[in-house]
PDB file of C-alpha atoms and ligand atoms in Angstrom:
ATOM      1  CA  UNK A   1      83.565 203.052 -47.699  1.00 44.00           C
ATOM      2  CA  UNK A   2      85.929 202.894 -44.964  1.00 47.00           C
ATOM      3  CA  UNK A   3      86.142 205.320 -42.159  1.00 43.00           C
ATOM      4  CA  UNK A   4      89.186 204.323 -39.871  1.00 45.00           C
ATOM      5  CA  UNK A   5      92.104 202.225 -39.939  1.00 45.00           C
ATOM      6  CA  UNK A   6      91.480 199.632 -38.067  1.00 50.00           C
ATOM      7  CA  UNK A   7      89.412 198.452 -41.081  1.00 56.00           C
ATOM      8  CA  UNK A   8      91.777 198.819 -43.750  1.00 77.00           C
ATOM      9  CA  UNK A   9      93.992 195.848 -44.457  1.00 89.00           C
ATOM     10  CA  UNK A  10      97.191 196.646 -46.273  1.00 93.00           C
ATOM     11  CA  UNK A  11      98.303 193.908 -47.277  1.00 95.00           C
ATOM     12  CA  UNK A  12      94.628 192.607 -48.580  1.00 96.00           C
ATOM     13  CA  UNK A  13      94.901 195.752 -50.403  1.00 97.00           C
ATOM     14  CA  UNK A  14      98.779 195.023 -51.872  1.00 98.00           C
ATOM     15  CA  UNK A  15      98.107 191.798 -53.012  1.00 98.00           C
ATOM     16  CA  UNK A  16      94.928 192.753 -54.904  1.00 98.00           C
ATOM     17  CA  UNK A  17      97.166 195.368 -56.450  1.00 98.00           C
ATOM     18  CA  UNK A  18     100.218 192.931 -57.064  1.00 98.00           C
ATOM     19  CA  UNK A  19      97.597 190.409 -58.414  1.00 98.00           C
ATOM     20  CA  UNK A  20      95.811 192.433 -61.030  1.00 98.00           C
ATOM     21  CA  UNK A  21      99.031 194.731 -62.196  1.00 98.00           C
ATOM     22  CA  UNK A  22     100.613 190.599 -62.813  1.00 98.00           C
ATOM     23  CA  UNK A  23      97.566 189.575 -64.426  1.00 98.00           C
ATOM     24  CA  UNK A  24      97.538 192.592 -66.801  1.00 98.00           C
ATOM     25  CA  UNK A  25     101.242 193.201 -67.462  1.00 98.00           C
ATOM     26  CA  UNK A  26     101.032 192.056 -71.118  1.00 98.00           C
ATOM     27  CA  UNK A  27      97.898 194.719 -71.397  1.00 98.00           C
ATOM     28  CA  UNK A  28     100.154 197.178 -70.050  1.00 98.00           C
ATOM     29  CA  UNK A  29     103.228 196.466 -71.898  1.00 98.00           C
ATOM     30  CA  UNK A  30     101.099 196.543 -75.151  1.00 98.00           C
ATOM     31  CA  UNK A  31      99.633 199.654 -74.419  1.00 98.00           C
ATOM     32  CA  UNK A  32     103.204 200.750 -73.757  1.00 98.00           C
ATOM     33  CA  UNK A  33     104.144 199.153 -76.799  1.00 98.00           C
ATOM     34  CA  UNK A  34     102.163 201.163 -79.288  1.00 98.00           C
ATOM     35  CA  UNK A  35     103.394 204.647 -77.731  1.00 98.00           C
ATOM     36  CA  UNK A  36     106.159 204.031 -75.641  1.00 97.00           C
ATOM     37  CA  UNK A  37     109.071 201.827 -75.125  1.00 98.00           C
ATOM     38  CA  UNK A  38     106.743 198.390 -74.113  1.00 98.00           C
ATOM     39  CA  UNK A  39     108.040 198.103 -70.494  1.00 98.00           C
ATOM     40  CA  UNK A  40     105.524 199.259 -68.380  1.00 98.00           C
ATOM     41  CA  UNK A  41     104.129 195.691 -67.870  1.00 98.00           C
ATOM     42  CA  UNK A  42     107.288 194.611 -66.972  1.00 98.00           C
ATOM     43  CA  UNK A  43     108.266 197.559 -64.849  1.00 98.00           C
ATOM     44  CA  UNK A  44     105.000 197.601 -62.790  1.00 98.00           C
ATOM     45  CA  UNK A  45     104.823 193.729 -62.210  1.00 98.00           C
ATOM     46  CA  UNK A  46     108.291 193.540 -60.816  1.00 98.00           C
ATOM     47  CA  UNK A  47     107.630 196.493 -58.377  1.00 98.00           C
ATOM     48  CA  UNK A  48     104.586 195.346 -56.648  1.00 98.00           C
ATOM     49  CA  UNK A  49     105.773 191.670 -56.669  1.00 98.00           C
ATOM     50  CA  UNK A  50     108.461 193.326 -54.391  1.00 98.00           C
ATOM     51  CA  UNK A  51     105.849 195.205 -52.531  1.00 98.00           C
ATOM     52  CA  UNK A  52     104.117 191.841 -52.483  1.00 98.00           C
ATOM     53  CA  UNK A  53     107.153 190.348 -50.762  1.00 98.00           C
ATOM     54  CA  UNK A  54     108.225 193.138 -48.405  1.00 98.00           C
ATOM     55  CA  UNK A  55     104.268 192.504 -46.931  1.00 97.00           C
ATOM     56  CA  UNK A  56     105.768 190.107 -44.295  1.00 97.00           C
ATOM     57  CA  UNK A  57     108.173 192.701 -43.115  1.00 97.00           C
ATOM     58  CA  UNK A  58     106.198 195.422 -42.691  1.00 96.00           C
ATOM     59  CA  UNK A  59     103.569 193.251 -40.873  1.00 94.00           C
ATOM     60  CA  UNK A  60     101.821 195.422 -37.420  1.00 93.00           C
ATOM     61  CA  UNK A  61     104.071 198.899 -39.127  1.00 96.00           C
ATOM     62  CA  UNK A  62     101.596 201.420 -38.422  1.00 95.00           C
ATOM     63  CA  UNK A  63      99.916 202.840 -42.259  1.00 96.00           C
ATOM     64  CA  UNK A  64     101.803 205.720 -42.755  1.00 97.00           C
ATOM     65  CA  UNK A  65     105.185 204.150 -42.676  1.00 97.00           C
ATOM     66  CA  UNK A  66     104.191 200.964 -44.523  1.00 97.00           C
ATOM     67  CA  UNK A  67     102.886 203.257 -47.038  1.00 98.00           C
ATOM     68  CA  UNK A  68     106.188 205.087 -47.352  1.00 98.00           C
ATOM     69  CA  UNK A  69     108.014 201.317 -47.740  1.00 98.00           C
ATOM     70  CA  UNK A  70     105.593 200.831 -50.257  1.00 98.00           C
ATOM     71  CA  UNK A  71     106.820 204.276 -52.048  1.00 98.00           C
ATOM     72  CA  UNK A  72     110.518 203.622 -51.328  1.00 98.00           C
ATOM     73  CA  UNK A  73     110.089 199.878 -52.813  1.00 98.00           C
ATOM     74  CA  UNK A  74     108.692 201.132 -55.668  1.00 98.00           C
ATOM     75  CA  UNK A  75     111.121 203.628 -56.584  1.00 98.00           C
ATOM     76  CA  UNK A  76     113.837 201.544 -55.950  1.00 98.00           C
ATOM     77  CA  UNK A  77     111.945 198.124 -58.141  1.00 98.00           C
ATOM     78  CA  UNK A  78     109.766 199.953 -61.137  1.00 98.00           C
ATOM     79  CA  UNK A  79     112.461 201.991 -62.829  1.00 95.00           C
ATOM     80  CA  UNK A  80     111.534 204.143 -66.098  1.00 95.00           C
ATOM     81  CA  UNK A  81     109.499 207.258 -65.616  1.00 97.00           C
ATOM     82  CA  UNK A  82     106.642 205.630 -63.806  1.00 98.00           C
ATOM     83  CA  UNK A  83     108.451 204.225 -61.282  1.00 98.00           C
ATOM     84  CA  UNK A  84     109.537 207.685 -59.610  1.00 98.00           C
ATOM     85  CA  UNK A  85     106.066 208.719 -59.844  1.00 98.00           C
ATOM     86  CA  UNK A  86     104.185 205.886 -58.068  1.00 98.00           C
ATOM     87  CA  UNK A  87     106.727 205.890 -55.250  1.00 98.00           C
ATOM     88  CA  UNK A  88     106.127 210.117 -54.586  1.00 98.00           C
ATOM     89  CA  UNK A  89     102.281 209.260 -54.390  1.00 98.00           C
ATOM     90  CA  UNK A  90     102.755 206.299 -52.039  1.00 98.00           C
ATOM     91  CA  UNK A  91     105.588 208.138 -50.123  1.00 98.00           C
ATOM     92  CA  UNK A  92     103.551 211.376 -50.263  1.00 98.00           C
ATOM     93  CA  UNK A  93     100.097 209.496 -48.714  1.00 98.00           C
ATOM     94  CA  UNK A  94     102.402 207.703 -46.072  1.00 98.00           C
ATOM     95  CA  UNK A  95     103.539 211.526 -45.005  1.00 98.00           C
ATOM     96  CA  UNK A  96     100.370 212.996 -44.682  1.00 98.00           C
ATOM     97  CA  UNK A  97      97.925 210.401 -43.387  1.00 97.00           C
ATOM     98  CA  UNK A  98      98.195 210.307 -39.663  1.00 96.00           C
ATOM     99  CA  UNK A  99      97.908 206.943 -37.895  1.00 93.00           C
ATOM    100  CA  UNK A 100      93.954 206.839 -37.909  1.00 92.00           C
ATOM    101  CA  UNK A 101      93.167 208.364 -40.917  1.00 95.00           C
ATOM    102  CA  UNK A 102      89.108 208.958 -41.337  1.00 94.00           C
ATOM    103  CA  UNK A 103      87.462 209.693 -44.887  1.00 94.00           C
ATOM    104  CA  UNK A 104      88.819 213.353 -44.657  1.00 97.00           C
ATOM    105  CA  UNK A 105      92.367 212.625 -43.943  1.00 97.00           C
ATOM    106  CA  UNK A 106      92.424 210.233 -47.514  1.00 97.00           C
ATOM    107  CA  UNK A 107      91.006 213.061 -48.985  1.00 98.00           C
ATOM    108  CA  UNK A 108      93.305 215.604 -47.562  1.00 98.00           C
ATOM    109  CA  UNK A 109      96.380 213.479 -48.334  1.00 98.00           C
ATOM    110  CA  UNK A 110      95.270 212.118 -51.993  1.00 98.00           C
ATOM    111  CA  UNK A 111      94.979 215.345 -52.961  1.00 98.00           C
ATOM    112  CA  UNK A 112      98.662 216.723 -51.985  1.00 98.00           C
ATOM    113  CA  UNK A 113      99.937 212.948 -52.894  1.00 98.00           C
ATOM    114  CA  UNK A 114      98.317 213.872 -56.695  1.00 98.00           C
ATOM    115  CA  UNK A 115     100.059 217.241 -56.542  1.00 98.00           C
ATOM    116  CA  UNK A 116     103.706 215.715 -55.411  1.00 98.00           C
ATOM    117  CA  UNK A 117     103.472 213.754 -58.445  1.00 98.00           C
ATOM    118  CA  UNK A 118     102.475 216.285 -60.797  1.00 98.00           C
ATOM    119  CA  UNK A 119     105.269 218.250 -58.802  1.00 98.00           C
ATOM    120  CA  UNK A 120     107.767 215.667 -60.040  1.00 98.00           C
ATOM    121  CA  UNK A 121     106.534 214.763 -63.046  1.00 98.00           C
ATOM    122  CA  UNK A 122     106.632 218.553 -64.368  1.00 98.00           C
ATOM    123  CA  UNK A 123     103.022 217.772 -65.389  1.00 98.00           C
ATOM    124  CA  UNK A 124      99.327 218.304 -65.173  1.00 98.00           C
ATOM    125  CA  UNK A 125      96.174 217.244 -66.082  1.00 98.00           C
ATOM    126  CA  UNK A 126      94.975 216.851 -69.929  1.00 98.00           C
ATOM    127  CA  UNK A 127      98.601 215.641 -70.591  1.00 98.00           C
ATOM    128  CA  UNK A 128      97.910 211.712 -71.360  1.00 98.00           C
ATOM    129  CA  UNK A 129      99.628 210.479 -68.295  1.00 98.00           C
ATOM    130  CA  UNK A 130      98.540 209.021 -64.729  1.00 98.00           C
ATOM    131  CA  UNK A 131      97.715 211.822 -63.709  1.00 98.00           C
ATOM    132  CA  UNK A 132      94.235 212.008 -66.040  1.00 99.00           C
ATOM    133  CA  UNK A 133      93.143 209.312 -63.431  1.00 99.00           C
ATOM    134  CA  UNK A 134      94.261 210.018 -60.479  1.00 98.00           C
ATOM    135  CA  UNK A 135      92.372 213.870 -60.507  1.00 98.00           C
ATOM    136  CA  UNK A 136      89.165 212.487 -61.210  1.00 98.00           C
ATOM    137  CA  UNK A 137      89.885 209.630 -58.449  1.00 98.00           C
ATOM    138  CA  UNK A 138      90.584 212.087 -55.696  1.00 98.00           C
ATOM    139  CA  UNK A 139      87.760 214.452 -56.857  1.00 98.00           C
ATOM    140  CA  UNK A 140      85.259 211.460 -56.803  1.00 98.00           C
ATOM    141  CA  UNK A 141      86.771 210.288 -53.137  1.00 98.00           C
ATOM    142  CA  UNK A 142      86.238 213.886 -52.779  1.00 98.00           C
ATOM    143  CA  UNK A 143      82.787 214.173 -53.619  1.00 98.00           C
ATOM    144  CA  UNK A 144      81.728 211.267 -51.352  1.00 97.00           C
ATOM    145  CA  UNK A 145      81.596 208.734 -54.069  1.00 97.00           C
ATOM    146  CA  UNK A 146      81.325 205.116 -53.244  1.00 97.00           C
ATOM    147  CA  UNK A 147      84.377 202.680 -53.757  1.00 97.00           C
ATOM    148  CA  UNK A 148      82.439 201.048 -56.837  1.00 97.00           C
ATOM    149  CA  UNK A 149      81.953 204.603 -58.253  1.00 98.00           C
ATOM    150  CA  UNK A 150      85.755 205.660 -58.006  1.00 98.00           C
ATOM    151  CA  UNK A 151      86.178 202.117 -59.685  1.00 98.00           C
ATOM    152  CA  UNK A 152      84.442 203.369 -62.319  1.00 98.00           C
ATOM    153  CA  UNK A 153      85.713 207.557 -62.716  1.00 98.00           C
ATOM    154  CA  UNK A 154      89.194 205.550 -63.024  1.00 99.00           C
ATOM    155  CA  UNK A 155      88.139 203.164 -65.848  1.00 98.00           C
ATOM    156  CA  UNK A 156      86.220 205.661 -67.871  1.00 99.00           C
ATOM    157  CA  UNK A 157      89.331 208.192 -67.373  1.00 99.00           C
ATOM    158  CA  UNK A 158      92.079 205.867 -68.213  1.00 99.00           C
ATOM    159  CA  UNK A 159      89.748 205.209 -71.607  1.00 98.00           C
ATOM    160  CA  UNK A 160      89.093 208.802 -71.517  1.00 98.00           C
ATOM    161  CA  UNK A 161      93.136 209.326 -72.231  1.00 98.00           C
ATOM    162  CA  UNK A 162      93.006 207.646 -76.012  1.00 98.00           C
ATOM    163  CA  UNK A 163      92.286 210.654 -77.899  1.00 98.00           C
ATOM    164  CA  UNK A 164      94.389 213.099 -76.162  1.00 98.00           C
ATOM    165  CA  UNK A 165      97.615 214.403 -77.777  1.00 98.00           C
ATOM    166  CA  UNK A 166     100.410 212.979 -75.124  1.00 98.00           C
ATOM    167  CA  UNK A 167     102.473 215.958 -74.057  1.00 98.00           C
ATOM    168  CA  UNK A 168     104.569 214.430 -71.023  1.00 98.00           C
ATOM    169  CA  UNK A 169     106.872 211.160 -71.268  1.00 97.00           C
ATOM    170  CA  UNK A 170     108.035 208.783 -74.160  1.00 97.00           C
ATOM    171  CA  UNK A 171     104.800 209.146 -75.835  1.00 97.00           C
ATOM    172  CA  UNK A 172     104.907 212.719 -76.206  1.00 97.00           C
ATOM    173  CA  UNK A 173     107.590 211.765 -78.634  1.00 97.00           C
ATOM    174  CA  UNK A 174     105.196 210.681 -81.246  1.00 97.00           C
ATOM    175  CA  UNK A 175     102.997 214.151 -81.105  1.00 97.00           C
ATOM    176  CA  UNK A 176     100.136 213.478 -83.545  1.00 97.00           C
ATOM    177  CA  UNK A 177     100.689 209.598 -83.693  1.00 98.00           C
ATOM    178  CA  UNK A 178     100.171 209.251 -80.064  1.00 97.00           C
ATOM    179  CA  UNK A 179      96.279 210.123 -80.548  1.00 98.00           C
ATOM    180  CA  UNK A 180      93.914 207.242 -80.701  1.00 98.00           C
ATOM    181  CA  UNK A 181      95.823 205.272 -77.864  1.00 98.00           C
ATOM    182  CA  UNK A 182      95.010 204.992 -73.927  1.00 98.00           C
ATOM    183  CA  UNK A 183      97.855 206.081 -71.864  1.00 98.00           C
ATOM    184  CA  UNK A 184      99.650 203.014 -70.200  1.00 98.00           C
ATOM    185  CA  UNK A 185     100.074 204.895 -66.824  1.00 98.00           C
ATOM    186  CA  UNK A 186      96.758 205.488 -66.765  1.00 98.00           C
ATOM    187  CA  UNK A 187      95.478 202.123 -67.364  1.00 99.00           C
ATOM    188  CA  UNK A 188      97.604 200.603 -64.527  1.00 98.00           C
ATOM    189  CA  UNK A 189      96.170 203.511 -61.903  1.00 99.00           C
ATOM    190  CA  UNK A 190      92.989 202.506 -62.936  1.00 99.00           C
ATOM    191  CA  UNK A 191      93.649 198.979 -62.316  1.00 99.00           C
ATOM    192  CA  UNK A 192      95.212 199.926 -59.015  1.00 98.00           C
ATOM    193  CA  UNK A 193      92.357 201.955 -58.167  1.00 98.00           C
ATOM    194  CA  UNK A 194      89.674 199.419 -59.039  1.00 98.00           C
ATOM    195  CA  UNK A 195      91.599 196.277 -56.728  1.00 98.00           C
ATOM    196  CA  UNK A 196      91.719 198.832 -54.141  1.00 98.00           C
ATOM    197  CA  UNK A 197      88.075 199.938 -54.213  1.00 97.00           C
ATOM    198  CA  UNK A 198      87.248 196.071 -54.814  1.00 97.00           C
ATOM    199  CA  UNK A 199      89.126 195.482 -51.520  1.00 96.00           C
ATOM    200  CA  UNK A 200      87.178 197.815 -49.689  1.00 94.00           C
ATOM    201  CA  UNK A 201      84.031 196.858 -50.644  1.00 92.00           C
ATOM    202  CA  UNK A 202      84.600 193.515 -49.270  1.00 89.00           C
ATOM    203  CA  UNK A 203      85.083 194.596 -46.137  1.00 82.00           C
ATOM    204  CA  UNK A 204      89.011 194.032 -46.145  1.00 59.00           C
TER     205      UNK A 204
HETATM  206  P1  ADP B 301     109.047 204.952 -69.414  1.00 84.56           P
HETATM  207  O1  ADP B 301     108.191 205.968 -70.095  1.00 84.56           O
HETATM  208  O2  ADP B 301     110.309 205.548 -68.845  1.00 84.56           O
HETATM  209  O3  ADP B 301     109.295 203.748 -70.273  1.00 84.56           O
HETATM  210  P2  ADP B 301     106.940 203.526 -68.033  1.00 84.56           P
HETATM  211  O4  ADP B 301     106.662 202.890 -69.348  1.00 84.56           O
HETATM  212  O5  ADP B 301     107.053 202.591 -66.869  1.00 84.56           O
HETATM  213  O6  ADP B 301     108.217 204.453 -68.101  1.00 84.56           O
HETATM  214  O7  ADP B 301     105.768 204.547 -67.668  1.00 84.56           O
HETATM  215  C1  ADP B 301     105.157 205.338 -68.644  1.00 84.56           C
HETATM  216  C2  ADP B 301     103.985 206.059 -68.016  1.00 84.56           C
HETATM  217  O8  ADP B 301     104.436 207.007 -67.052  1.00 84.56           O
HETATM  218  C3  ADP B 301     103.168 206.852 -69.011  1.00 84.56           C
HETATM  219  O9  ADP B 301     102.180 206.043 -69.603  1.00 84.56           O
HETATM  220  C4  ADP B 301     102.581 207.978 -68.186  1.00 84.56           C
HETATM  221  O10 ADP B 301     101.318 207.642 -67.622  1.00 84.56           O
HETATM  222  C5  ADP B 301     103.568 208.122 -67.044  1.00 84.56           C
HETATM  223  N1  ADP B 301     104.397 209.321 -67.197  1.00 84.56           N
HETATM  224  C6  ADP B 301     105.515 209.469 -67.943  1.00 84.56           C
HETATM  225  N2  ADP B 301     106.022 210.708 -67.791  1.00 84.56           N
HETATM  226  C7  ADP B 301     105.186 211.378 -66.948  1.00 84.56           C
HETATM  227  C8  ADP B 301     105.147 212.700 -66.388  1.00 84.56           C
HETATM  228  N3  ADP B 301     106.100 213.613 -66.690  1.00 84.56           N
HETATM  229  N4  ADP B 301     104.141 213.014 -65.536  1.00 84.56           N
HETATM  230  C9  ADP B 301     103.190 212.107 -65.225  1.00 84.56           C
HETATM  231  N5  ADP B 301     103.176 210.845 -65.705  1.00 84.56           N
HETATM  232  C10 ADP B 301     104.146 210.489 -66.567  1.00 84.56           C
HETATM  233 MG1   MG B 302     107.788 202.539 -71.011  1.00 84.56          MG
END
């Protein structure tokens, strides 16, 4: 797991991202379909292709402002309710990660980053949103977990989401009828958290 900077990569680590939220944006936008409005596929794939092509831009920026670019992009690209959301956590890690973040600092700043977007999304955990992912991701980075593990606290939690009753977003709409169906939010932080923890592991 990495340690310092100088061995994270960020745009390794975007275009994993941009490659598997492309590569699953018809998952998403089902998933989105059966409790939502079905544009979360959509939404998600055209912000981090524009993260994807801001990369050569922000090329030598030192982390925490490339991570607020990434925030700002993706406020400004998503759209919907998701989009807000993903920008405060980016924005949110790029403000409180200094320059040379070690293990601690990720920890330190996941965990307010988690709480600015709970802030904004009026919302907390148990909820059927994002957020039942990102928790157990920062309590496993936390708890000294290895990038595979966190891989796999984010898949089990996004699956972990089908049987709750949603009670935030378009899906909370449907009450009752939203049981039985994994949160699309939290399938696409999974997926961002697994091609990041892939990344790592490689040595990017
Ligand atoms: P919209 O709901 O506006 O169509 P998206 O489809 O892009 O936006 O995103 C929906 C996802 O956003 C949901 O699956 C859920 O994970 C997340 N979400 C929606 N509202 C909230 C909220 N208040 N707090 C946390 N996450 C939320
Ligand atoms: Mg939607």
């Amino acid at each position: 797991m990495v340690t310092t900077t100088d061995r994270i990569d960020i745009a390794a680590l975007a275009i994993a991202v941009a490659d598997t939220i492309s590569a699953h944006a018809e998952e998403l936008t089902a998933l989105d379909q059966a409790i939502g409005d079905g544009d979360h596929g959509l939404n998600m794939k055209r912000g981090f292709e524009a993260v994807r092509a801001e990369l050569p831009a922000l090329a030598g920026k030192p982390l925490p402002d490339t991570l607020k670019a990434v925030g700002t992009k993706l406020v400004m690209t998503v759209g919907g309710a998701s989009g807000p959301l993903f920008g405060t956590l980016f924005m949110t890690l790029g403000k409180e990660l200094p320059a040379d973040p070690d293990r601690a600092d990720f920890v330190a700043a996941l965990g307010k980053a988690v709480d600015a977007v709970a802030a904004r999304g009026k919302s907390q955990a148990g909820q059927k949103t994002m957020l039942d992912v990102l928790y157990p991701v920062q309590q496993a980075l936390a708890g000294g977990r290895s990038a595979r593990e966190i891989a796999d606290v984010a898949d089990a939690a996004a699956e972990a989401t089908r049987p709750i009753k949603a009670m935030r977003g378009r899906a909370s709409f449907l009450g009752d009828r939203s049981i039985g169906h994994v949160d699309a939010g939290a399938r696409s932080t999974a997926l961002i958290v697994r091609a990041i923890a892939e990344t790592l592991e490689r040595g990017a």
